PDB file of C-alpha atoms in Angstrom:
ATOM      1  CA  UNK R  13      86.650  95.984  63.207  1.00  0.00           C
ATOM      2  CA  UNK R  14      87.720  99.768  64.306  1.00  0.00           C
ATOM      3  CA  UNK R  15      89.638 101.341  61.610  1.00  0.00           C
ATOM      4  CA  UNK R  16      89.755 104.743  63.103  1.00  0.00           C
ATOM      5  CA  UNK R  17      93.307 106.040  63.832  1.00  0.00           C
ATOM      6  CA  UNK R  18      94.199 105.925  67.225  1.00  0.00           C
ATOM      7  CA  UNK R  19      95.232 109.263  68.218  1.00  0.00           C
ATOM      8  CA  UNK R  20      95.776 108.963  71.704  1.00  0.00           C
ATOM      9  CA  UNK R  21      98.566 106.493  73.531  1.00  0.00           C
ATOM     10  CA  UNK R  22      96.949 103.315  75.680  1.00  0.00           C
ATOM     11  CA  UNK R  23      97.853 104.779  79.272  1.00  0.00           C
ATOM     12  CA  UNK R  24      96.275 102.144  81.294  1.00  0.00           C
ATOM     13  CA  UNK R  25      98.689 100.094  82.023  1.00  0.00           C
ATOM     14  CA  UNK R  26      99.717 103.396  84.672  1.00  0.00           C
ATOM     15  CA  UNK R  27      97.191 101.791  86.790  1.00  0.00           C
ATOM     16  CA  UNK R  28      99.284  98.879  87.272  1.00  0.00           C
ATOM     17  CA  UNK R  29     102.308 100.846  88.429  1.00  0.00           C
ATOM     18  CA  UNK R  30     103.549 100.338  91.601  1.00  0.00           C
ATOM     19  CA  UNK R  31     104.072 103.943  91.465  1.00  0.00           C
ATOM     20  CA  UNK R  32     100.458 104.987  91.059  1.00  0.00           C
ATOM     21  CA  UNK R  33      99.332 107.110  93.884  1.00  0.00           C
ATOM     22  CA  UNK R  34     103.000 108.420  94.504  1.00  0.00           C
ATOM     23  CA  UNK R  35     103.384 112.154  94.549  1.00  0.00           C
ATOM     24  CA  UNK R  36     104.954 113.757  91.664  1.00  0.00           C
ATOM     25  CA  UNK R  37     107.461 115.338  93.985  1.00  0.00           C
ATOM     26  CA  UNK R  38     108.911 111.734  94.361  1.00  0.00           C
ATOM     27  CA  UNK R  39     108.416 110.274  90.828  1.00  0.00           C
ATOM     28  CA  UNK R  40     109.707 113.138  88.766  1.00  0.00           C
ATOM     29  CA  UNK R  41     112.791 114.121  91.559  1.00  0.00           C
ATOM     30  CA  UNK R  42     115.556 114.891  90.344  1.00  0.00           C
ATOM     31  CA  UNK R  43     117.882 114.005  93.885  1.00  0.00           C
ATOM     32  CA  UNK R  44     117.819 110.321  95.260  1.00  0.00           C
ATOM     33  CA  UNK R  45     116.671 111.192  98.570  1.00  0.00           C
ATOM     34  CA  UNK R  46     113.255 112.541  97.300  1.00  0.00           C
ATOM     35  CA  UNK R  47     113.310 109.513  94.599  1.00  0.00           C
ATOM     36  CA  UNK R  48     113.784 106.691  96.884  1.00  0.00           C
ATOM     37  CA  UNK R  49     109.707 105.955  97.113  1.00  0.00           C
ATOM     38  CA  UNK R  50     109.474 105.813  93.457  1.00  0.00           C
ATOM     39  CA  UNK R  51     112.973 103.673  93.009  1.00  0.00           C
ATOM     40  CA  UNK R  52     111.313 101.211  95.964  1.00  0.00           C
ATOM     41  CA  UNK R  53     108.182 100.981  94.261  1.00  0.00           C
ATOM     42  CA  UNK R  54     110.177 100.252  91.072  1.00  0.00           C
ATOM     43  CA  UNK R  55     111.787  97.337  92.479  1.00  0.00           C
ATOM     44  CA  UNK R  56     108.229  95.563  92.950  1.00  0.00           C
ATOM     45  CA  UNK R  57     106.509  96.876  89.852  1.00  0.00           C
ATOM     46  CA  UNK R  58     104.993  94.159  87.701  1.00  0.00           C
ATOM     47  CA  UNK R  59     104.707  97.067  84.327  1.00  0.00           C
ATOM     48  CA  UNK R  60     108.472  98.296  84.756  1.00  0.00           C
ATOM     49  CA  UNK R  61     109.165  97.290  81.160  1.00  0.00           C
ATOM     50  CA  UNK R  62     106.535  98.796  79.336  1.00  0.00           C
ATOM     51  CA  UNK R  63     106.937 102.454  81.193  1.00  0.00           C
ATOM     52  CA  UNK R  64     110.533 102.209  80.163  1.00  0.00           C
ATOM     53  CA  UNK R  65     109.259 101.455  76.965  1.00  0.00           C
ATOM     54  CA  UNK R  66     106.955 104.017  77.107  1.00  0.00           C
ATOM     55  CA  UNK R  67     108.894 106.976  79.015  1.00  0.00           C
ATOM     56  CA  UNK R  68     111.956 105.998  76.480  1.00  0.00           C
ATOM     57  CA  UNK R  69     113.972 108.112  79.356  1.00  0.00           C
ATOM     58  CA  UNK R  70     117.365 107.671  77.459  1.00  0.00           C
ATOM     59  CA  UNK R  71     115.681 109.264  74.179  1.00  0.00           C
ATOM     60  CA  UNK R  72     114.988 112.545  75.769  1.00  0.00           C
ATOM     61  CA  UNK R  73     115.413 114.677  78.467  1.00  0.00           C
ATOM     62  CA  UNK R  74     113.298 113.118  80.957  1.00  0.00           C
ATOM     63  CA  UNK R  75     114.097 113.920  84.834  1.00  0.00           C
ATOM     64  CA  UNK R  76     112.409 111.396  87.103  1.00  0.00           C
ATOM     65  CA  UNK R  77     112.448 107.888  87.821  1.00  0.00           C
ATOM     66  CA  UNK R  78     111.647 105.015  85.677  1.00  0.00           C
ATOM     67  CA  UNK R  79     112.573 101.233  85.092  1.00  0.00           C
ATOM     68  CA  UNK R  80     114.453 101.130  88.588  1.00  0.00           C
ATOM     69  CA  UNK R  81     116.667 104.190  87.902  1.00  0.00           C
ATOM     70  CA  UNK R  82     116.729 108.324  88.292  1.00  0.00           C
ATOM     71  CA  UNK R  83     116.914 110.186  85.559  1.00  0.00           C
ATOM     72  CA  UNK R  84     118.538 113.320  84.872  1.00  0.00           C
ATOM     73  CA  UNK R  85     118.069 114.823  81.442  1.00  0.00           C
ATOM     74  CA  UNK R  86     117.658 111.510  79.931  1.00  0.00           C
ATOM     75  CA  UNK R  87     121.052 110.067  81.581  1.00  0.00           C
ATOM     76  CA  UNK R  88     120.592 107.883  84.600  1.00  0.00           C
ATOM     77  CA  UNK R  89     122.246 109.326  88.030  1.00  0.00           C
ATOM     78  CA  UNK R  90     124.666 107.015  89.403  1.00  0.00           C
ATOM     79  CA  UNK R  91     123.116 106.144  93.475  1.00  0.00           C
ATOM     80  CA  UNK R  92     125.451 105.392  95.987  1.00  0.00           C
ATOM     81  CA  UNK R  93     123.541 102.187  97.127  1.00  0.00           C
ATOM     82  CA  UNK R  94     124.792 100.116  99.628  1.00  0.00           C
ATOM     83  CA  UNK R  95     127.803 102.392 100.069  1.00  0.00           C
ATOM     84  CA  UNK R  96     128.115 104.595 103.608  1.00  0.00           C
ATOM     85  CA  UNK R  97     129.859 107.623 104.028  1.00  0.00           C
ATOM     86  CA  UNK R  98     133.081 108.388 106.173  1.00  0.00           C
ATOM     87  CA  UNK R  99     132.308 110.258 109.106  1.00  0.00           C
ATOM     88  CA  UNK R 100     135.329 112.802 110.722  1.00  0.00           C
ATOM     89  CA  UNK R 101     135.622 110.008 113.554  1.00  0.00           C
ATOM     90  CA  UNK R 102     136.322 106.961 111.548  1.00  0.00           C
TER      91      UNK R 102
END
């Protein structure tokens, strides 16, 4: 039985992430447009629990995505999904 301390947090569960192999650029953005490969990959990610878990976004000031949402200092951005935009001609 190992009774050293662990010092160091379990990260290999990243491995699982449907996000692995993403760029930062699109996993830490802070605008949906650069976000949307990282919220797709969300929406198919068998470990989304445990990185919310892990990132605990709402407990600091994370920017990003994580769990299926984008982050801005630790409050999740509101995404117009679903919802298109007027144009002049309409």
């Amino acid at each position: 039985m190992d009774l050293a301390p662990r010092t160091t947090l379990d990260h290999t569960w990243t491995e699982a992430a449907a996000c692995a192999g993403l760029p930062p650029e699109a996993v830490f953005a802070r605008r949906p447009a650069q976000a949307a490969p990282a919220l797709a990959a969300c929406a198919r990610c068998p470990v989304v629990r445990l990185c919310e878990e892990t990132v605990a976004p709402a407990d600091n000031w994370f920017d990003g995505v994580c769990a299926g949402l984008l982050w801005h200092n630790g409050r999740p951005v509101a995404l117009d999904r679903g919802r298109r935009r007027r144009t002049a001609a309409a």
